mmCIF file of C-alpha atoms and ligand atoms in Angstrom:
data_model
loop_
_atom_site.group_PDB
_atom_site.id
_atom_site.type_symbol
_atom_site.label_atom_id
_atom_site.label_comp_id
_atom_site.label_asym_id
_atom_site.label_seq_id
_atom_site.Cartn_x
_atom_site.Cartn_y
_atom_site.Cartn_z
ATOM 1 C CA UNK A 7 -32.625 -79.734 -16.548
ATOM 2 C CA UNK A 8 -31.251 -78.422 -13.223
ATOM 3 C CA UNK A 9 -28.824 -80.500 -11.256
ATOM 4 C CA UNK A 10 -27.501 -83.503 -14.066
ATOM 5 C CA UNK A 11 -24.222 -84.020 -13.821
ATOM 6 C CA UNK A 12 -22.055 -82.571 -16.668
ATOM 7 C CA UNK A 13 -19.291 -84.346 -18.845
ATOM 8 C CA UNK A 14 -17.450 -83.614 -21.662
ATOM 9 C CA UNK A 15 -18.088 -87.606 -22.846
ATOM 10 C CA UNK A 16 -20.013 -90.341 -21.907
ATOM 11 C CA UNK A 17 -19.468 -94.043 -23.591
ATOM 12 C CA UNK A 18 -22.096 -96.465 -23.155
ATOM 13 C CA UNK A 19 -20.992 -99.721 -22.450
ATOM 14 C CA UNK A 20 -17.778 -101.232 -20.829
ATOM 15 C CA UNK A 21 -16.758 -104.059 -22.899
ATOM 16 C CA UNK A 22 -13.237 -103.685 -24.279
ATOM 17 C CA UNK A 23 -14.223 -101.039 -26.346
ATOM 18 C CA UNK A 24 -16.341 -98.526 -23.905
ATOM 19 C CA UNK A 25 -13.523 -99.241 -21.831
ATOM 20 C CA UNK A 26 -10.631 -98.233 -23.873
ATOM 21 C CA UNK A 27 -12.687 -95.237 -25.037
ATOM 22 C CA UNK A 28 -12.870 -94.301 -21.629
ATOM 23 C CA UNK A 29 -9.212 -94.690 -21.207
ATOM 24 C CA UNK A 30 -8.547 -92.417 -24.466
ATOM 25 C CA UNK A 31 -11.361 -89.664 -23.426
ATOM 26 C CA UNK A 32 -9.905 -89.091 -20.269
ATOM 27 C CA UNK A 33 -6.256 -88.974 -21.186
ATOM 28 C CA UNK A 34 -7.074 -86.504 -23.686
ATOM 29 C CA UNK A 35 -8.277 -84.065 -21.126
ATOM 30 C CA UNK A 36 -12.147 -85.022 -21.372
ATOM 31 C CA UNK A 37 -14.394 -85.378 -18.402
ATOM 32 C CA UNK A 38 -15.633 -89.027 -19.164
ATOM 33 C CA UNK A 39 -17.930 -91.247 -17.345
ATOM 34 C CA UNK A 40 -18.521 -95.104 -18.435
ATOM 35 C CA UNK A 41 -22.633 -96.242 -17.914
ATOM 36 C CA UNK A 42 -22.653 -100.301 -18.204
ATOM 37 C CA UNK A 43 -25.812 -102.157 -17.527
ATOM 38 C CA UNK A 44 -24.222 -105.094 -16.468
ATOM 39 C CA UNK A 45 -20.320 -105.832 -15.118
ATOM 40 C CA UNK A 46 -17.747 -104.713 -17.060
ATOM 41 C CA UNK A 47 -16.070 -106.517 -20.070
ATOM 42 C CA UNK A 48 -19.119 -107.487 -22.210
ATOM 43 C CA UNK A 49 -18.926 -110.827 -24.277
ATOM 44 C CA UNK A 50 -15.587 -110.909 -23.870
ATOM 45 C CA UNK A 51 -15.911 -112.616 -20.311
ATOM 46 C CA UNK A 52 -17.790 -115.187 -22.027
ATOM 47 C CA UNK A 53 -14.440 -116.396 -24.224
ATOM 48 C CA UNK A 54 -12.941 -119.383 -23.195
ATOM 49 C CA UNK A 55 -9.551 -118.527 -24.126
ATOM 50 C CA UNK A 56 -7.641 -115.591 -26.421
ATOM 51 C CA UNK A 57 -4.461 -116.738 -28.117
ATOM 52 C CA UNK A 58 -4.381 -113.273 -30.551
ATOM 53 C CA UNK A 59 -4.745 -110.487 -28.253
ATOM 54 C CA UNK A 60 -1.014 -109.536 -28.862
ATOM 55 C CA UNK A 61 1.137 -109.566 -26.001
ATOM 56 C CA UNK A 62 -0.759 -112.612 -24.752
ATOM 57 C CA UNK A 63 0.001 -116.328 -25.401
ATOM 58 C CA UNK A 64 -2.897 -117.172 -24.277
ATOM 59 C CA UNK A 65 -5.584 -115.789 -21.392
ATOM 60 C CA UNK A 66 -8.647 -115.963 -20.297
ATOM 61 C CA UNK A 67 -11.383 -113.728 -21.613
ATOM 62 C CA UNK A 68 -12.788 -112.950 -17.952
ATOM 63 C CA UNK A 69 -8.758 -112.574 -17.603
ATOM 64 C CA UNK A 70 -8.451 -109.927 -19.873
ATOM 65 C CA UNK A 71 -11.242 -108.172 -19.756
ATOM 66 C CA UNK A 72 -10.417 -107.476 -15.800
ATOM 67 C CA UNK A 73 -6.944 -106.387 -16.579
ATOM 68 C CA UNK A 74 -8.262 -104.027 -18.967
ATOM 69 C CA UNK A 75 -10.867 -102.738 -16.155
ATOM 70 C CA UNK A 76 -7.888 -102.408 -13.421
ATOM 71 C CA UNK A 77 -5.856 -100.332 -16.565
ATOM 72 C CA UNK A 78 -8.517 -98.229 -17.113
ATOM 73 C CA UNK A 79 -9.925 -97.863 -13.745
ATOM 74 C CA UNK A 80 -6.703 -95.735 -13.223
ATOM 75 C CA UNK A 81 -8.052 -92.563 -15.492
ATOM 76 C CA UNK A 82 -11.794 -93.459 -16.018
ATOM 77 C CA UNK A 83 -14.805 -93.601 -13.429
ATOM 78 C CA UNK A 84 -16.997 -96.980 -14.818
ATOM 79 C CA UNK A 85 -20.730 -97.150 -12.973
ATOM 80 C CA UNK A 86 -21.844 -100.774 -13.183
ATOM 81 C CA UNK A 87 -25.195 -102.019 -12.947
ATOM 82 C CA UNK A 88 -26.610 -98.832 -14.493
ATOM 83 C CA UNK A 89 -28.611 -99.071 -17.945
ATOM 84 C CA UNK A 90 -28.841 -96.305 -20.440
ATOM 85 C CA UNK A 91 -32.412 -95.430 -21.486
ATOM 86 C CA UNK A 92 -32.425 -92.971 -23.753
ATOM 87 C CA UNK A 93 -29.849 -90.569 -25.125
ATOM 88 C CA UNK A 94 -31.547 -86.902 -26.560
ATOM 89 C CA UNK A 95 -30.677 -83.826 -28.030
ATOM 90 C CA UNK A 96 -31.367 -81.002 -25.544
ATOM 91 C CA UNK A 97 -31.949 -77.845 -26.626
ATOM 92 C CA UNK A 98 -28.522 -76.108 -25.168
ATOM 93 C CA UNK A 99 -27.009 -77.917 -28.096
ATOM 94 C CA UNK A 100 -25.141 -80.962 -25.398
ATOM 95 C CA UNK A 101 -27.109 -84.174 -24.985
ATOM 96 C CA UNK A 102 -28.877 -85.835 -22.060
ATOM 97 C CA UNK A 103 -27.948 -89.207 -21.013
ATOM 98 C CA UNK A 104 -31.000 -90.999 -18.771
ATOM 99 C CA UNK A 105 -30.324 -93.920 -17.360
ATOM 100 C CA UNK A 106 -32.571 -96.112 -14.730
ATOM 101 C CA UNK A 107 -30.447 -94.190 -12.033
ATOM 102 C CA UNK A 108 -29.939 -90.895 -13.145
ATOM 103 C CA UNK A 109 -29.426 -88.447 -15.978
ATOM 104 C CA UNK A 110 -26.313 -86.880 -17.027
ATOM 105 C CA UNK A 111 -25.807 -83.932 -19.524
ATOM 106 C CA UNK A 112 -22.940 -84.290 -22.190
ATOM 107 C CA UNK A 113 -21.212 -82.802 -25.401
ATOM 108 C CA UNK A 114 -20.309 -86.464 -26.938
ATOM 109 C CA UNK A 115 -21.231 -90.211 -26.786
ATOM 110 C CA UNK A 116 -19.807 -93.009 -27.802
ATOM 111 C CA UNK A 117 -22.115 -96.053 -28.025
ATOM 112 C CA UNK A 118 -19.975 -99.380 -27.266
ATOM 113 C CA UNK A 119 -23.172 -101.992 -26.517
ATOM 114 C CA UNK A 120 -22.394 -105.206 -28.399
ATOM 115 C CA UNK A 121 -23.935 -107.587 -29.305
ATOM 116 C CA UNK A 122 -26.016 -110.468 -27.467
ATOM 117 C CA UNK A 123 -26.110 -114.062 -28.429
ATOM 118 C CA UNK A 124 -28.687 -114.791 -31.754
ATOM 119 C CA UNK A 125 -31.013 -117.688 -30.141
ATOM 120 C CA UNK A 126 -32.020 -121.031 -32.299
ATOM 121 C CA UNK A 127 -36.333 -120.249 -31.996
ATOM 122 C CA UNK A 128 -36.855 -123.462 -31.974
ATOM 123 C CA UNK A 129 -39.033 -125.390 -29.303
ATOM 124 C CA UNK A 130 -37.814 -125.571 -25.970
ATOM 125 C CA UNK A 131 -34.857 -123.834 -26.185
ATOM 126 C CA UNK A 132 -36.884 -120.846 -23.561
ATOM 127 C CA UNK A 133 -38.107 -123.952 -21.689
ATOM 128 C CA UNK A 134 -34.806 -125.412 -21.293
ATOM 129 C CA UNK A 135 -32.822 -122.359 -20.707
ATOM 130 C CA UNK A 136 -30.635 -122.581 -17.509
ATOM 131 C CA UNK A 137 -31.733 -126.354 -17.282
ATOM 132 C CA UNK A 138 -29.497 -127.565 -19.954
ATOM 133 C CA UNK A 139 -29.617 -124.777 -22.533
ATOM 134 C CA UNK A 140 -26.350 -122.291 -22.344
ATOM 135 C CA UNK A 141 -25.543 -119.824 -24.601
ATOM 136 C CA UNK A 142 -21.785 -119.827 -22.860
ATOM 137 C CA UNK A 143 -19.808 -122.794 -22.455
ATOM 138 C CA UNK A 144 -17.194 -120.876 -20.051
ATOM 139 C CA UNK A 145 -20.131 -119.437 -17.810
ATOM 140 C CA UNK A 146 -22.171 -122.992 -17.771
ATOM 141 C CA UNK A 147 -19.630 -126.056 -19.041
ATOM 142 C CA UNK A 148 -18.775 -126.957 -15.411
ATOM 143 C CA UNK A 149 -22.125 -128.217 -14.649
ATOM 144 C CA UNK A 150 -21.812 -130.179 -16.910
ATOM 145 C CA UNK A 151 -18.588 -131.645 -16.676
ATOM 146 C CA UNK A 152 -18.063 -135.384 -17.984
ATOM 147 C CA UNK A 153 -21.559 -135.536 -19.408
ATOM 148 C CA UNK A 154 -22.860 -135.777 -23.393
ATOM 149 C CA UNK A 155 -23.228 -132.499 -24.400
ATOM 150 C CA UNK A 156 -24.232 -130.501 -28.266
ATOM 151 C CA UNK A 157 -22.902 -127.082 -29.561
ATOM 152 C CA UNK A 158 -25.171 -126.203 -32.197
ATOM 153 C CA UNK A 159 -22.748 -123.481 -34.491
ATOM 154 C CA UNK A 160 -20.111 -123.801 -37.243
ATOM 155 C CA UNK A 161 -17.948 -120.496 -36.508
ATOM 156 C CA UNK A 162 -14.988 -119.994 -34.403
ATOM 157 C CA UNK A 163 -17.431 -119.400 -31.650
ATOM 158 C CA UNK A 164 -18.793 -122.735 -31.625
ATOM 159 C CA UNK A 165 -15.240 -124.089 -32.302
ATOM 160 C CA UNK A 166 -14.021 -122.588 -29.179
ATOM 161 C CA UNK A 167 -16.775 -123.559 -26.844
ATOM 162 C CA UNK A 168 -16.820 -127.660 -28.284
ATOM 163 C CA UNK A 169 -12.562 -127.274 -27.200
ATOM 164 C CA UNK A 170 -13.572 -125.654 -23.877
ATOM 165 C CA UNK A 171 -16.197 -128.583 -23.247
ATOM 166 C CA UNK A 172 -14.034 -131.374 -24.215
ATOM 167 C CA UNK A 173 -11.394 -130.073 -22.036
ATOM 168 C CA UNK A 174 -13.968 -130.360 -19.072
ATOM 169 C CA UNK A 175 -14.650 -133.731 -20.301
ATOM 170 C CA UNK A 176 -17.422 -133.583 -21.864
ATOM 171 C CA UNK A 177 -18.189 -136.070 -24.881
ATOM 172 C CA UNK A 178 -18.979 -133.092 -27.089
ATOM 173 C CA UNK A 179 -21.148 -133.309 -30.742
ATOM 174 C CA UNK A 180 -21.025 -130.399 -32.724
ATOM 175 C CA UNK A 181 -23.891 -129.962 -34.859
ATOM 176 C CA UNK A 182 -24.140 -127.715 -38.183
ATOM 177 C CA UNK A 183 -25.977 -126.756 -40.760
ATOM 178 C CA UNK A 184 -23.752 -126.871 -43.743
ATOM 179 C CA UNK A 185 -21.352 -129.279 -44.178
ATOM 180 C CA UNK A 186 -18.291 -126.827 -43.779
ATOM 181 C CA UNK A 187 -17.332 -125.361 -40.992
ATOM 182 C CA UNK A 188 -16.957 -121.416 -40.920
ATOM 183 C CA UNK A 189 -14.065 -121.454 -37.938
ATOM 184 C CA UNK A 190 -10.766 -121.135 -38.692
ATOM 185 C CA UNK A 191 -8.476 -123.443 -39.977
ATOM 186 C CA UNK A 192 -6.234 -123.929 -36.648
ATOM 187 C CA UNK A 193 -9.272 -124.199 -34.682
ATOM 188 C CA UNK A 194 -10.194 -126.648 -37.038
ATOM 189 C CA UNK A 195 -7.346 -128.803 -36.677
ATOM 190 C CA UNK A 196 -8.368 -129.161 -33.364
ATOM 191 C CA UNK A 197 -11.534 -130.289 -32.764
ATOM 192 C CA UNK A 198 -10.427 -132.945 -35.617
ATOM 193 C CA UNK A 199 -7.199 -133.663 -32.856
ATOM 194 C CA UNK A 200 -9.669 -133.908 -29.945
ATOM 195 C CA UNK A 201 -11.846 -136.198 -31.682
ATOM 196 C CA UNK A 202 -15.086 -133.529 -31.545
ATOM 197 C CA UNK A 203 -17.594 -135.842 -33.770
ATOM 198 C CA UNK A 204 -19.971 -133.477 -35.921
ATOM 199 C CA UNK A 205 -23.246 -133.942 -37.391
ATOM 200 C CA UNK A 206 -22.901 -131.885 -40.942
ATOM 201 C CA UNK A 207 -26.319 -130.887 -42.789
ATOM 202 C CA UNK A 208 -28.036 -130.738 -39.632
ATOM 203 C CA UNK A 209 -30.697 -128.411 -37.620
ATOM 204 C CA UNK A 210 -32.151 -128.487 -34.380
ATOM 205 C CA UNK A 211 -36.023 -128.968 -34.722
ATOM 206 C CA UNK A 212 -36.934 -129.793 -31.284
ATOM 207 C CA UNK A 213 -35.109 -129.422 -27.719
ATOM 208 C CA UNK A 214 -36.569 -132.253 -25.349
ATOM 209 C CA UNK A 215 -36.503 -132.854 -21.447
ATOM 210 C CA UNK A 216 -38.688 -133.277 -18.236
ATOM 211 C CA UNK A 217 -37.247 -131.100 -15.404
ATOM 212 C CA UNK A 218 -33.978 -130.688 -16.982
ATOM 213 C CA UNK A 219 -32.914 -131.314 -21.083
ATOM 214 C CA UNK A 220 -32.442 -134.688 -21.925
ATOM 215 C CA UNK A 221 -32.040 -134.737 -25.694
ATOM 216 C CA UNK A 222 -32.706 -132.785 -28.902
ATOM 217 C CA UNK A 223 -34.478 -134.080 -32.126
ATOM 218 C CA UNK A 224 -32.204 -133.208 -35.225
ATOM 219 C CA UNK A 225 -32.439 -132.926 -38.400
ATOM 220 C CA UNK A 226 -30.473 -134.649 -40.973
ATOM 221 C CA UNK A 227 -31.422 -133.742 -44.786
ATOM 222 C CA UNK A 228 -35.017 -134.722 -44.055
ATOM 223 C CA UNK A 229 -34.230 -137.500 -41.716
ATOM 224 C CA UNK A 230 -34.981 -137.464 -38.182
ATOM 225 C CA UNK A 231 -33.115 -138.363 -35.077
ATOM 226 C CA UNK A 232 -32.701 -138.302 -31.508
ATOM 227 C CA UNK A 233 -29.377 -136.899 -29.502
ATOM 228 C CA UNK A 234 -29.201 -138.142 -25.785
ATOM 229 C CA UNK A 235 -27.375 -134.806 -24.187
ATOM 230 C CA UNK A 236 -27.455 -133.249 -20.819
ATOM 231 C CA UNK A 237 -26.398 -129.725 -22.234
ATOM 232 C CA UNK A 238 -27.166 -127.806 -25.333
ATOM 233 C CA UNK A 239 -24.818 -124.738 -26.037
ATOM 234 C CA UNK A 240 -25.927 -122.607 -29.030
ATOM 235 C CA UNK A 241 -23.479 -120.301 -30.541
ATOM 236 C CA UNK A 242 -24.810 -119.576 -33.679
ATOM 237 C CA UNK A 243 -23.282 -115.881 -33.995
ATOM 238 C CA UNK A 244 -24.409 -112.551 -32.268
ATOM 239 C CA UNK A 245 -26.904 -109.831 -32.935
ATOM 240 C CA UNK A 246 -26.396 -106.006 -32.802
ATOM 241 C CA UNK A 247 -27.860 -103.802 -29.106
ATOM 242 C CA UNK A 248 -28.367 -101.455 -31.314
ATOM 243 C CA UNK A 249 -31.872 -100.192 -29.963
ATOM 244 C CA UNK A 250 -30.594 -97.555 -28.022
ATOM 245 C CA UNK A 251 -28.749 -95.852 -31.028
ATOM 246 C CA UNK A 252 -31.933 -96.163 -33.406
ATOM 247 C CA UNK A 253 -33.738 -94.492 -31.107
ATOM 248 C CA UNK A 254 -31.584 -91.425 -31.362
ATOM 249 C CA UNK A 255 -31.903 -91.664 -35.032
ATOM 250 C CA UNK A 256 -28.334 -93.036 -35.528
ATOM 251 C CA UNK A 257 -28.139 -95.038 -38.776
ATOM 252 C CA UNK A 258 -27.929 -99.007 -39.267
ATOM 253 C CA UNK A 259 -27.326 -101.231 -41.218
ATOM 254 C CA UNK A 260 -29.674 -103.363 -42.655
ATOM 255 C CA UNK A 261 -28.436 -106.428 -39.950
ATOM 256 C CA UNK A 262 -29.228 -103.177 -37.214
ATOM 257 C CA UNK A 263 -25.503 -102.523 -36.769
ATOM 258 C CA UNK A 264 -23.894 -99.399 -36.253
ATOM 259 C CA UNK A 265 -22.393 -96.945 -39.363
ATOM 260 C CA UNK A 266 -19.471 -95.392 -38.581
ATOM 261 C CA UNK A 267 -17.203 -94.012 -40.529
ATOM 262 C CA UNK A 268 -13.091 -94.581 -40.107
ATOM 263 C CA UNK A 269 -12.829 -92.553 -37.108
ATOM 264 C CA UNK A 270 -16.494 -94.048 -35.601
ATOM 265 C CA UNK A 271 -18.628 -91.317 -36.372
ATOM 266 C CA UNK A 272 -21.854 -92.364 -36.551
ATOM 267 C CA UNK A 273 -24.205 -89.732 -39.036
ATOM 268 C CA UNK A 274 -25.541 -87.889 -36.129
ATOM 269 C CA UNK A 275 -22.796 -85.185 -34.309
ATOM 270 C CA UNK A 276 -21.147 -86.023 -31.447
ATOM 271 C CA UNK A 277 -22.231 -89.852 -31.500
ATOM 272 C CA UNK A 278 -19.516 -92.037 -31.822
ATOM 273 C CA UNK A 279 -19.546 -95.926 -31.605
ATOM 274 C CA UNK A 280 -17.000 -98.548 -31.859
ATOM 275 C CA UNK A 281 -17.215 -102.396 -31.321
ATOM 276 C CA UNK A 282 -19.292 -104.978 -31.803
ATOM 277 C CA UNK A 283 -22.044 -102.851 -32.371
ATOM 278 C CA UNK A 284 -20.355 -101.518 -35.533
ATOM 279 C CA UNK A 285 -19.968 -105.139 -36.799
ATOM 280 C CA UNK A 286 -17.260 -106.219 -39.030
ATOM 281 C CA UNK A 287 -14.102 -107.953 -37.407
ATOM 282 C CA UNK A 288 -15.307 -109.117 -34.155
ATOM 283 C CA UNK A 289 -12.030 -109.485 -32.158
ATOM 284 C CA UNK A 290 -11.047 -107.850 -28.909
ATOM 285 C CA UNK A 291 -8.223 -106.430 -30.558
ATOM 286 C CA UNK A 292 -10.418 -104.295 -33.144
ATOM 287 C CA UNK A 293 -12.915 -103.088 -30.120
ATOM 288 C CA UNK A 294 -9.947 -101.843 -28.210
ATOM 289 C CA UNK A 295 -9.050 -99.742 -31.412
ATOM 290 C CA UNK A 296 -12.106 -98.669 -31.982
ATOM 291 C CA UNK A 297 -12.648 -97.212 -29.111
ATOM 292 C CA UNK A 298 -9.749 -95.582 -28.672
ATOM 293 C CA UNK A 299 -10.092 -93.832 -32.211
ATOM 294 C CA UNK A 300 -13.924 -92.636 -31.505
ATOM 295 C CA UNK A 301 -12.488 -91.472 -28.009
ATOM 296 C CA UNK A 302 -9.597 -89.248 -29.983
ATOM 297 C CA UNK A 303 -12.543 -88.155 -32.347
ATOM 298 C CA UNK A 304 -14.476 -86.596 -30.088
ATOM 299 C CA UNK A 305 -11.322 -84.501 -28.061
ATOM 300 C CA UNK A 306 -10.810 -83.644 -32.090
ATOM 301 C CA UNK A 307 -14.477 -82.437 -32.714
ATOM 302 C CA UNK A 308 -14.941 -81.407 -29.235
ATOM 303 C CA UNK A 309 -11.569 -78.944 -29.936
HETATM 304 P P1 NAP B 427 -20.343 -116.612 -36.938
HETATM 305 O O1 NAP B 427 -18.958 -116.600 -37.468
HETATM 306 O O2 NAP B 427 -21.369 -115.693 -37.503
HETATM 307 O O3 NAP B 427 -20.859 -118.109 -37.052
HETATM 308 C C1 NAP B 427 -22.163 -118.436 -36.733
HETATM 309 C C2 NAP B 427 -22.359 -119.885 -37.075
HETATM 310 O O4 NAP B 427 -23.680 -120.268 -36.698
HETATM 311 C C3 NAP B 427 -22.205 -120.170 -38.573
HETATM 312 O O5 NAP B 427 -21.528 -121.387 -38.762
HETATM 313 C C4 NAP B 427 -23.649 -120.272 -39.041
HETATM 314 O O6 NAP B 427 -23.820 -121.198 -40.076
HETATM 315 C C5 NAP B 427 -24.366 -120.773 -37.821
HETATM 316 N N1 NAP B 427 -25.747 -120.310 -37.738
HETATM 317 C C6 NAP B 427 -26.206 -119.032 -37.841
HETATM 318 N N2 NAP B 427 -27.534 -118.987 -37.662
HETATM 319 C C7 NAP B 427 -27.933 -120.260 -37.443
HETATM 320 C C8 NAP B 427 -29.180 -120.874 -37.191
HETATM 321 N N3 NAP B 427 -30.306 -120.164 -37.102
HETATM 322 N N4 NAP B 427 -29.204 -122.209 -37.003
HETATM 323 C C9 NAP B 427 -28.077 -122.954 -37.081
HETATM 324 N N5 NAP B 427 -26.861 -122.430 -37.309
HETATM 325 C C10 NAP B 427 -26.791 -121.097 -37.486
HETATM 326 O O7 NAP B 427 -20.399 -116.336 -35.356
HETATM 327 P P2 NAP B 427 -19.306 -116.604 -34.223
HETATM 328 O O8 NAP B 427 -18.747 -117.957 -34.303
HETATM 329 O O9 NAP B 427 -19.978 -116.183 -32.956
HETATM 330 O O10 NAP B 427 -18.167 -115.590 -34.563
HETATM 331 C C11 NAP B 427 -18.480 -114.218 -34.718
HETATM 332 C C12 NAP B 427 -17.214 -113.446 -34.983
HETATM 333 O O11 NAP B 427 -16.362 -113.499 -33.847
HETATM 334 C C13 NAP B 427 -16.411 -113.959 -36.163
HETATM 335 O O12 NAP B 427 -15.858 -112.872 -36.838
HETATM 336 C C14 NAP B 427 -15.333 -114.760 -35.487
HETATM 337 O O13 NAP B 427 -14.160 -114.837 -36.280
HETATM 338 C C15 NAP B 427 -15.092 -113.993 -34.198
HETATM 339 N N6 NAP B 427 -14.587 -114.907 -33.157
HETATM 340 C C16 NAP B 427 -13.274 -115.280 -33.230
HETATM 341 C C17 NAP B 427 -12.758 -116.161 -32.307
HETATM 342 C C18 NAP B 427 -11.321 -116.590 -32.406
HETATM 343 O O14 NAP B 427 -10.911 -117.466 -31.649
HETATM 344 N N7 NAP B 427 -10.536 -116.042 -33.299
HETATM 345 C C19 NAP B 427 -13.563 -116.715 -31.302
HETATM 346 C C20 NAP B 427 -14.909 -116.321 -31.264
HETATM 347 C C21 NAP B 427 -15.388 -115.439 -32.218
HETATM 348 P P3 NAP B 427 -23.247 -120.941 -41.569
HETATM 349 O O15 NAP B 427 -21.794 -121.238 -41.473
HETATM 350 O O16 NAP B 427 -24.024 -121.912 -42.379
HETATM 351 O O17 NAP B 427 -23.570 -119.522 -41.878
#
């Protein structure tokens, strides 16, 4: 290839982990770039609120994921709104980066792409989407301030977004499959303190409107019934973006995440991943660290 601009690393992605890889990569003397299809900060915008980011109280995802941008902004070029679409070997021994914009040559990568939210598949829920369906209570809850709402989910997720709701005033139902919830304890606590009513032992079969939702049919050990909501919010856990690295013949798991080992090498050289992608602890604490450690692996291989 003739005129592709060279780095020394390229991370793909800029949630908190492709950013703080950048961060690393550049402070450790490597030309690094930062490709993110989107904005920056990844999922993490979508958190309500983060009460164990240390240093923080409490803040904001959107919050913190835009004080980690203006940090890292400071040593590390990030190029929004441009998605990676394929990464390949080239035969000079580097790799080639192609994204929908351009294509970039480089000795290392470091694949930070996350995850996206897992969807319900039940009827409707496409229908509905954007008219009452929400996969992210801090993008969406406004609309529906004050109004009956359902977060289908049992994990801290779905913990956090019935709290956000309620605090909007929504009357908020949680509804779950099992009849124990996976969140934590504290969060626990307090949807029991802000009087969150939830329907155990119970699925989703049907989500109903005309022009907008107006209820969902669930499913209570056999026995039918019918919820009168304006909003559904599912947030039912997250699934790997992982395509990108199976492509390149980087191996998953058998959920499609990301093998690394300690210090985020993936099994092909000079791929490195950290984040959500890699699965395990998903906190932004961990994707910071992550990405900081497959940032100092590559200055160490790159040596
Ligand atoms: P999660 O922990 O995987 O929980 C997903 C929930 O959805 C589970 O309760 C699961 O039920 C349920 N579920 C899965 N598939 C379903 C389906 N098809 N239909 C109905 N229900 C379904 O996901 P998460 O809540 O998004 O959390 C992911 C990770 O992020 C966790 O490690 C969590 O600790 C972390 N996180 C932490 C915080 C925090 O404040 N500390 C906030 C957000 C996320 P079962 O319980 O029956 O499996």
């Amino acid at each position: 290839m003739g005129e592709s601009e060279r780095h020394d690393l390229v991370v793909v992605g800029a949630g908190p982990a492709g950013m703080t890889a950048g961060m690393y990569g550049v402070r450790s003397g490597l030309d690094t770039l930062i490709l993110e299809k989107g904005i920056s900060g990844g999922l993490s915008n979508e958190a309500p609120e983060i009460e164990n980011y240390p240093g923080f109280d409490r803040i904001g995802g959107m919050e913190l994921a835009s004080k980690i941008k203006e940090h890292v902004s400071r040593y590390v070029v990030i190029r929004e709104l441009e998605k990676v679409v394929a990464i390949e070997a080239s035969p000079e021994g580097d790799m080639v980066v192609t994204s929908d914009k351009d294509s970039y040559r480089t000795k290392a990568v470091v694949l930070c792409t996350g995850t996206r939210h897992r969807r319900l598949g039940v009827k409707g829920e496409d229908a509905f989407l954007g008219k009452g369906v929400s996969y992210c209570a801090t993008c969406d809850g406004f609309f529906f301030k004050n109004k009956p709402v359902a977060v289908v989910g049992g994990g801290d997720s779905a913990a956090r977004e019935a709290l956000y709701l309620r605090k909007l005033g929504c009357m908020v139902t949680l509804i779950h499959r099992r009849d124990k919830l996976r969140a934590e304890p504290y969060l626990q606590q307090k949807l029991e303190e802000a009087g969150i009513s939830i329907r155990w032992n119970s699925i989703i079969k049907e989500i109903r409107g005309d022009k907008v939702l107006r209820s969902v049919i669930i499913d209570t050990g056999g026995v039918e019934s019918e919820l009168a909501i304006a909003g559904l919010f599912v947030s039912i856990g997250e699934e790997p973006n992982s395509e990108l690295a199976k492509e390149m013949g980087v191996s998953l798991d058998p959920h499609g995440y990301i093998i690394t080992d300690r210090s985020q090498r993936t099994n092909l050289k000079g791929v490195y991943a950290a984040g959500d992608v890699t699965g395990g602890v998903r906190q932004v604490v961990v994707a910071c660290a992550e990405g900081a450690i497959a940032a100092l692996s590559a200055y160490n291989d790159l040596l």
